[in-house]
Amino acid sequence: MELKIIESDKKKSKPQGALGFGKYFTDHMFVMEYENGSWGNARIQPYGPFTLDPSASVFHYAQAVFEGTKAYRNEKGEIRLFRPRDNLLRMNDSCDRVCIPSFDVDFVLDALVKLVLLDKDWIPTQSGTALYIRPTAISAEPALGVHAANKYIFFIILSPVGAYYAHGLEPVGLYVEKEYVRASKGGTGHHKVAGNYAASLKAGEKAKSLGYDQVMWLDAKEHKYVEEVGSMNIFFVLDGKAVTPALGGSILPGITRRSVIELLRSKNIPVEERLVDIGEVMRGVQNGSCTEIFGTGTAAVISPVGKLCYEGKDYVVGGGKMGAIASQVYEELTGIQAGKLADPFGWVKKIFG
Ligand SMILES: *Cc1c(COP(=O)(O)O)cnc(C)c1O
């Protein structure tokens, strides 16, 4: 397939001041369409709205998947992506789950790199900032029958984002949710399918209204085993070992999660992927054997947990501060992403400088 590049002749002005998350978009986007049985018409074009028929299937039956990855630029102007191919492989898995036709990962990765380079002046350089990359695929057949659509749009948009933590890493408070569930085995929780996030909003709003930052999700069947947090995976340091819920079909297989496991194992810190009973966690928090809890995900990289609300009571975790293992992992991962530290794992794809 050929990639057309149509450059914008009107460049937008860059945002001044705080970037926040996902509020500003660059000058260009990548788009390709699926029609008559294949992906085609791939192009990089000026950023702008789509025109879709109100009957387009995505509005009714939510055939939609997305990804999130980042480009990092350091003070020297070097630009790096972190495991971007893994995101596109995972996106193809997500597509398969909701019957969106698969795409050529290497073609899209090449287009993604060209898009980031075309809009590279938008990438902020301060530590903690990045260019967030959002690949998305939606169905677009104008018909109301419930079936896998015969038309799709794939696009990539870019958004400069600020440091996740404006004032250093601040531990978050989590609400352990026993009523609502995020995902069940056999459902779509293992994939980055858009509908999962609609299903999670109610519990997220409830947690916020009670004064917590995010939800800690438990399993759908017994409401007993920890699954993940908001849109992050979760790690516990229990008796000096790093413990994280095993991927059982309802947990999103995070690329940060996998990287943290590989990093810890390379330092001979034991990691267990297994069922994690919330009772075990609460006992550990109370008797001091659970010294740290932290979330992992592309947005925050590492998010230390300082407080848990369980059955109406608050519990302080690790003295309410970021722990030693979370700090070490954060420094190493962000160091590798910025090119400050060596990358023995081959995770980084340097695309400029
Ligand atoms: C994206 C996401 C994660 C984290 O995945 P990363 O690849 O590490 O960014 C975890 N949980 C959910 C529900 C997610 O959507």
Coordinates of C-alpha atoms and ligand atoms in Angstrom, one line a residue:
M1 CA 0.0 0.0 0.0
E2 CA 1.2 3.5 -0.8
L3 CA 1.2 6.4 1.7
K4 CA 0.1 9.8 0.4
I5 CA 1.2 12.9 2.3
I6 CA -0.9 16.0 2.1
E7 CA 0.7 18.8 4.1
S8 CA -1.3 21.4 5.8
D9 CA -0.8 24.9 4.5
K10 CA -2.3 26.6 7.6
K11 CA -0.2 25.7 10.7
K12 CA -2.0 26.0 14.0
S13 CA -0.5 28.0 16.8
K14 CA 1.0 25.9 19.5
P15 CA -0.5 25.9 23.0
Q16 CA 1.0 28.2 25.6
G17 CA 1.0 27.3 29.3
A18 CA -0.2 24.1 30.8
L19 CA -0.8 21.3 28.3
G20 CA -2.9 19.0 30.5
F21 CA -3.9 15.7 28.8
G22 CA -5.4 15.3 25.4
K23 CA -6.6 18.8 24.9
Y24 CA -4.5 20.0 22.0
F25 CA -3.9 18.3 18.6
T26 CA -1.2 18.7 16.1
D27 CA -1.4 19.8 12.4
H28 CA -1.7 16.4 10.8
M29 CA -3.3 13.0 11.2
F30 CA -3.0 9.6 9.6
V31 CA -6.1 8.0 8.0
M32 CA -6.9 4.9 6.1
E33 CA -10.1 3.2 5.1
Y34 CA -11.4 -0.3 4.8
E35 CA -13.8 -0.9 2.0
N36 CA -14.5 -3.8 -0.4
G37 CA -12.4 -6.2 1.7
S38 CA -9.2 -4.3 2.2
W39 CA -7.5 -1.3 3.8
G40 CA -6.6 1.4 1.4
N41 CA -6.4 5.2 0.7
A42 CA -3.7 5.6 3.4
R43 CA -2.7 9.2 3.8
I44 CA -1.3 11.8 6.2
Q45 CA -3.5 14.8 5.9
P46 CA -4.4 18.0 7.8
Y47 CA -6.0 17.3 11.2
G48 CA -9.7 17.8 11.0
P49 CA -13.2 16.4 11.5
F50 CA -14.7 13.4 9.8
T51 CA -18.2 13.4 8.2
L52 CA -20.1 10.3 9.2
D53 CA -23.6 9.2 8.4
P54 CA -25.8 9.2 11.6
S55 CA -26.5 5.5 10.8
A56 CA -22.8 4.7 10.9
S57 CA -22.5 1.5 12.9
V58 CA -19.9 2.8 15.4
F59 CA -22.5 5.2 16.9
H60 CA -24.9 2.3 17.6
Y61 CA -23.0 -0.8 18.2
A62 CA -19.6 0.6 19.3
Q63 CA -17.2 -1.3 17.0
A64 CA -14.3 0.8 18.1
V65 CA -10.8 0.1 19.5
F66 CA -7.9 2.4 20.4
E67 CA -4.3 2.5 21.6
G68 CA -2.1 4.9 23.5
T69 CA 1.6 5.3 23.2
K70 CA 4.0 8.3 23.4
A71 CA 6.9 10.0 21.6
Y72 CA 9.5 11.4 24.0
R73 CA 11.8 14.3 23.0
N74 CA 14.8 15.3 25.2
E75 CA 16.8 18.5 25.5
K76 CA 19.1 17.4 22.7
G77 CA 16.2 17.1 20.4
E78 CA 16.3 13.3 20.1
I79 CA 12.9 11.6 19.7
R80 CA 12.1 8.2 20.9
L81 CA 9.1 5.9 20.8
F82 CA 8.6 3.2 23.5
R83 CA 7.7 -0.3 22.3
P84 CA 5.4 1.1 19.6
R85 CA 5.1 -2.1 17.6
D86 CA 3.7 -3.8 20.8
N87 CA 0.9 -1.3 20.8
L88 CA 0.0 -2.0 17.2
L89 CA 0.2 -5.8 17.7
R90 CA -2.2 -5.4 20.7
M91 CA -4.4 -3.2 18.6
N92 CA -4.8 -5.9 16.0
D93 CA -5.8 -8.3 18.9
S94 CA -8.4 -5.7 20.0
C95 CA -9.6 -5.4 16.4
D96 CA -10.1 -9.1 16.2
R97 CA -12.2 -9.2 19.3
V98 CA -14.8 -6.8 17.8
C99 CA -14.5 -8.1 14.2
I100 CA -12.6 -5.1 12.9
P101 CA -10.3 -6.4 10.0
S102 CA -6.6 -6.6 10.9
F103 CA -4.1 -4.2 9.4
D104 CA -0.4 -4.4 8.4
V105 CA 1.5 -3.5 11.6
D106 CA 4.7 -2.5 9.8
F107 CA 2.9 -0.3 7.3
V108 CA 1.1 1.5 10.1
L109 CA 4.2 1.8 12.3
D110 CA 6.1 3.4 9.3
A111 CA 3.2 5.9 8.8
L112 CA 3.1 6.6 12.6
V113 CA 6.8 7.5 12.5
K114 CA 6.3 9.7 9.4
L115 CA 3.4 11.5 11.1
V116 CA 5.4 12.1 14.4
L117 CA 8.3 13.4 12.4
L118 CA 6.1 15.7 10.3
D119 CA 4.7 17.2 13.5
K120 CA 7.8 16.9 15.6
D121 CA 7.9 20.7 16.5
W122 CA 4.8 19.9 18.7
I123 CA 6.7 17.5 21.0
P124 CA 7.4 19.2 24.3
T125 CA 10.9 18.6 25.8
Q126 CA 10.5 19.2 29.6
S127 CA 10.9 16.1 31.7
G128 CA 7.6 14.2 32.1
T129 CA 6.0 15.7 29.0
A130 CA 5.5 13.8 25.7
L131 CA 3.5 13.6 22.5
Y132 CA 0.6 11.3 23.1
I133 CA -0.2 9.1 20.1
R134 CA -3.7 7.8 19.8
P135 CA -4.3 5.2 17.0
T136 CA -8.1 4.4 16.7
A137 CA -10.2 2.2 14.5
I138 CA -14.0 2.6 14.1
S139 CA -16.7 1.0 12.0
A140 CA -18.4 3.3 9.5
E141 CA -21.0 1.3 7.5
P142 CA -24.2 3.3 7.2
A143 CA -26.7 0.6 8.3
L144 CA -28.5 -0.4 11.4
G145 CA -28.4 -4.2 11.2
V146 CA -26.4 -5.8 14.0
H147 CA -23.5 -7.4 12.2
A148 CA -19.8 -6.8 11.6
A149 CA -19.6 -3.7 9.4
N150 CA -18.1 -3.7 5.9
K151 CA -16.5 -0.2 6.2
Y152 CA -14.0 1.0 8.7
I153 CA -11.8 4.1 9.4
F154 CA -8.4 3.8 11.0
F155 CA -6.8 7.0 12.2
I156 CA -3.9 8.3 14.3
I157 CA -4.0 11.6 16.1
L158 CA -1.3 13.3 18.2
S159 CA -1.6 15.4 21.3
P160 CA 1.2 17.1 23.2
V161 CA 0.7 16.3 26.9
G162 CA 2.1 17.8 30.1
A163 CA 3.8 16.0 33.0
Y164 CA 1.2 13.7 34.6
Y165 CA 2.3 14.9 38.0
A166 CA 2.6 18.7 38.1
H167 CA 4.2 18.7 41.5
G168 CA 6.3 15.5 41.5
L169 CA 4.8 12.0 42.0
E170 CA 1.8 12.4 44.2
P171 CA 0.3 9.2 45.7
V172 CA -3.3 8.6 44.7
G173 CA -6.3 7.4 46.7
L174 CA -8.2 4.4 45.4
Y175 CA -11.7 3.3 46.1
V176 CA -12.1 -0.5 46.2
E177 CA -15.3 -1.1 44.1
K178 CA -17.5 -3.9 45.2
E179 CA -20.7 -3.1 43.3
Y180 CA -19.7 -2.2 39.7
V181 CA -17.4 -4.4 37.7
R182 CA -15.1 -3.4 34.7
A183 CA -14.9 -6.7 32.8
S184 CA -15.6 -10.4 33.0
K185 CA -13.9 -13.4 31.6
G186 CA -15.1 -14.0 28.0
G187 CA -15.9 -10.3 27.6
T188 CA -13.8 -7.5 26.2
G189 CA -11.8 -6.4 29.2
H190 CA -8.6 -8.0 27.9
H191 CA -8.7 -5.6 24.9
K192 CA -8.6 -1.8 24.4
V193 CA -12.2 -1.8 23.2
A194 CA -13.9 1.7 23.5
G195 CA -17.1 0.3 25.2
N196 CA -15.0 -0.9 28.2
Y197 CA -14.4 2.8 29.1
A198 CA -18.1 3.7 28.9
A199 CA -18.8 0.8 31.2
S200 CA -16.2 2.1 33.7
L201 CA -17.3 5.7 33.9
K202 CA -20.1 5.4 36.5
A203 CA -17.8 3.8 39.1
G204 CA -15.1 6.3 38.3
E205 CA -17.5 9.2 38.9
K206 CA -18.6 7.6 42.2
A207 CA -15.0 7.3 43.4
K208 CA -14.3 10.9 42.5
S209 CA -17.5 12.2 44.3
L210 CA -16.3 10.3 47.4
G211 CA -12.9 12.0 47.2
Y212 CA -10.7 9.2 45.6
D213 CA -8.7 9.5 42.4
Q214 CA -9.5 6.1 40.8
V215 CA -11.3 2.8 41.2
M216 CA -9.6 -0.5 42.2
W217 CA -11.6 -3.1 40.2
L218 CA -12.3 -6.6 41.6
D219 CA -13.2 -9.7 39.6
A220 CA -16.8 -9.8 38.2
K221 CA -17.7 -13.2 39.7
E222 CA -16.7 -13.2 43.3
H223 CA -15.8 -9.5 43.8
K224 CA -12.8 -10.9 45.7
Y225 CA -9.7 -10.8 43.4
V226 CA -8.0 -7.5 42.4
E227 CA -8.0 -6.9 38.6
E228 CA -6.6 -3.5 37.9
V229 CA -7.0 0.2 38.7
G230 CA -8.8 2.9 36.6
S231 CA -7.0 2.3 33.3
M232 CA -3.7 1.1 34.8
N233 CA -2.4 -2.3 35.9
I234 CA -1.6 -2.7 39.6
F235 CA 1.4 -4.0 41.6
F236 CA 1.8 -4.8 45.3
V237 CA 5.0 -5.2 47.2
L238 CA 4.1 -8.0 49.6
D239 CA 6.8 -9.4 51.9
G240 CA 9.5 -7.9 49.6
K241 CA 8.1 -9.5 46.5
A242 CA 6.4 -7.7 43.6
V243 CA 3.0 -9.2 43.1
T244 CA 0.6 -8.4 40.2
P245 CA -2.7 -10.0 39.1
A246 CA -2.2 -12.6 36.4
L247 CA -3.7 -11.8 33.1
G248 CA -6.8 -14.0 33.2
G249 CA -8.8 -12.7 30.3
S250 CA -10.5 -9.7 31.9
I251 CA -7.4 -7.6 32.6
L252 CA -5.7 -5.4 30.0
P253 CA -2.2 -6.7 29.2
G254 CA -0.4 -3.4 29.8
I255 CA 2.9 -2.8 28.0
T256 CA 4.1 -0.8 31.0
R257 CA 3.1 -3.8 33.2
R258 CA 5.2 -6.2 31.0
S259 CA 8.1 -3.8 31.1
V260 CA 8.0 -3.4 34.9
I261 CA 8.0 -7.2 35.2
E262 CA 11.0 -7.6 32.9
L263 CA 12.8 -4.7 34.6
L264 CA 12.3 -6.1 38.1
R265 CA 13.3 -9.6 37.1
S266 CA 16.5 -8.3 35.5
K267 CA 17.3 -6.9 39.0
N268 CA 16.6 -10.2 40.7
I269 CA 13.5 -8.7 42.5
P270 CA 11.0 -11.6 42.5
V271 CA 7.8 -11.0 40.7
E272 CA 4.7 -13.2 41.1
E273 CA 1.8 -13.1 38.5
R274 CA -1.1 -14.7 40.3
L275 CA -4.6 -14.3 41.8
V276 CA -4.4 -11.5 44.4
D277 CA -7.2 -11.7 47.0
I278 CA -8.3 -8.3 48.3
G279 CA -8.3 -9.8 51.8
E280 CA -4.6 -10.6 51.6
V281 CA -3.9 -7.0 50.4
M282 CA -5.9 -5.4 53.3
R283 CA -4.3 -7.7 55.9
G284 CA -0.9 -6.8 54.4
V285 CA -1.7 -3.0 54.5
Q286 CA -2.7 -3.3 58.1
N287 CA 0.1 -5.5 59.4
G288 CA 2.8 -3.7 57.4
S289 CA 3.8 -6.6 55.1
C290 CA 2.3 -4.7 52.1
T291 CA 4.8 -1.9 51.8
E292 CA 3.9 -0.5 48.4
I293 CA 1.1 -0.4 45.9
F294 CA 1.5 1.3 42.5
G295 CA -0.3 1.5 39.2
T296 CA 1.4 1.2 35.8
G297 CA 0.3 2.6 32.4
T298 CA 1.5 4.8 29.5
A299 CA -0.1 8.0 30.8
A300 CA 1.6 8.1 34.3
V301 CA 4.2 5.4 33.8
I302 CA 4.1 4.7 37.6
S303 CA 1.4 5.9 39.9
P304 CA 2.0 5.3 43.6
V305 CA -1.0 4.5 45.8
G306 CA -1.1 6.2 49.2
K307 CA -4.6 5.4 50.4
L308 CA -7.2 2.7 49.9
C309 CA -10.9 2.9 50.8
Y310 CA -12.2 -0.6 51.6
E311 CA -15.7 -1.2 52.8
G312 CA -16.2 2.4 53.9
K313 CA -12.9 2.7 55.8
D314 CA -9.6 4.4 54.7
Y315 CA -6.3 2.7 55.0
V316 CA -2.9 4.4 54.5
V317 CA -0.4 2.5 52.3
G318 CA 3.3 2.8 52.8
G319 CA 3.0 5.8 55.0
G320 CA 1.2 7.7 52.2
K321 CA 4.5 8.0 50.3
M322 CA 6.0 6.6 47.1
G323 CA 8.0 3.4 48.0
A324 CA 11.5 2.4 47.0
I325 CA 10.6 -0.1 44.3
A326 CA 8.1 2.2 42.6
S327 CA 10.7 5.1 42.7
Q328 CA 13.4 2.9 41.2
V329 CA 11.1 1.5 38.4
Y330 CA 9.9 5.0 37.6
E331 CA 13.5 6.4 37.3
E332 CA 14.6 3.6 35.1
L333 CA 11.6 3.5 32.8
T334 CA 11.5 7.3 32.3
G335 CA 15.3 7.3 32.0
I336 CA 15.2 4.7 29.2
Q337 CA 12.3 6.6 27.5
A338 CA 14.2 9.9 27.5
G339 CA 17.5 8.3 26.4
K340 CA 19.2 9.2 29.6
L341 CA 19.8 5.6 30.5
A342 CA 20.9 2.7 28.4
D343 CA 18.2 0.5 26.9
P344 CA 19.5 -3.1 27.4
F345 CA 16.0 -4.5 26.5
G346 CA 15.8 -2.9 23.1
W347 CA 12.4 -1.2 24.0
V348 CA 13.2 2.2 22.5
K349 CA 12.9 3.1 18.8
K350 CA 14.9 6.3 18.2
I351 CA 13.4 8.1 15.3
F352 CA 15.3 11.4 15.3
G353 CA 18.6 12.9 16.4
Ligands
LIG1 C1 -4.2 1.1 28.4 C2 -4.6 0.4 29.7 C3 -3.7 -0.1 30.7 C4 -2.2 0.2 30.6 O1 -1.6 -0.3 29.4 P1 -0.2 0.3 28.9 O2 0.1 -0.4 27.7 O3 0.8 0.1 30.0 O4 -0.4 1.8 28.7 C5 -4.2 -0.8 31.8 N1 -5.5 -1.0 31.9 C6 -6.4 -0.5 31.1 C7 -7.8 -0.8 31.3 C8 -6.0 0.2 29.9 O5 -6.9 0.7 29.1

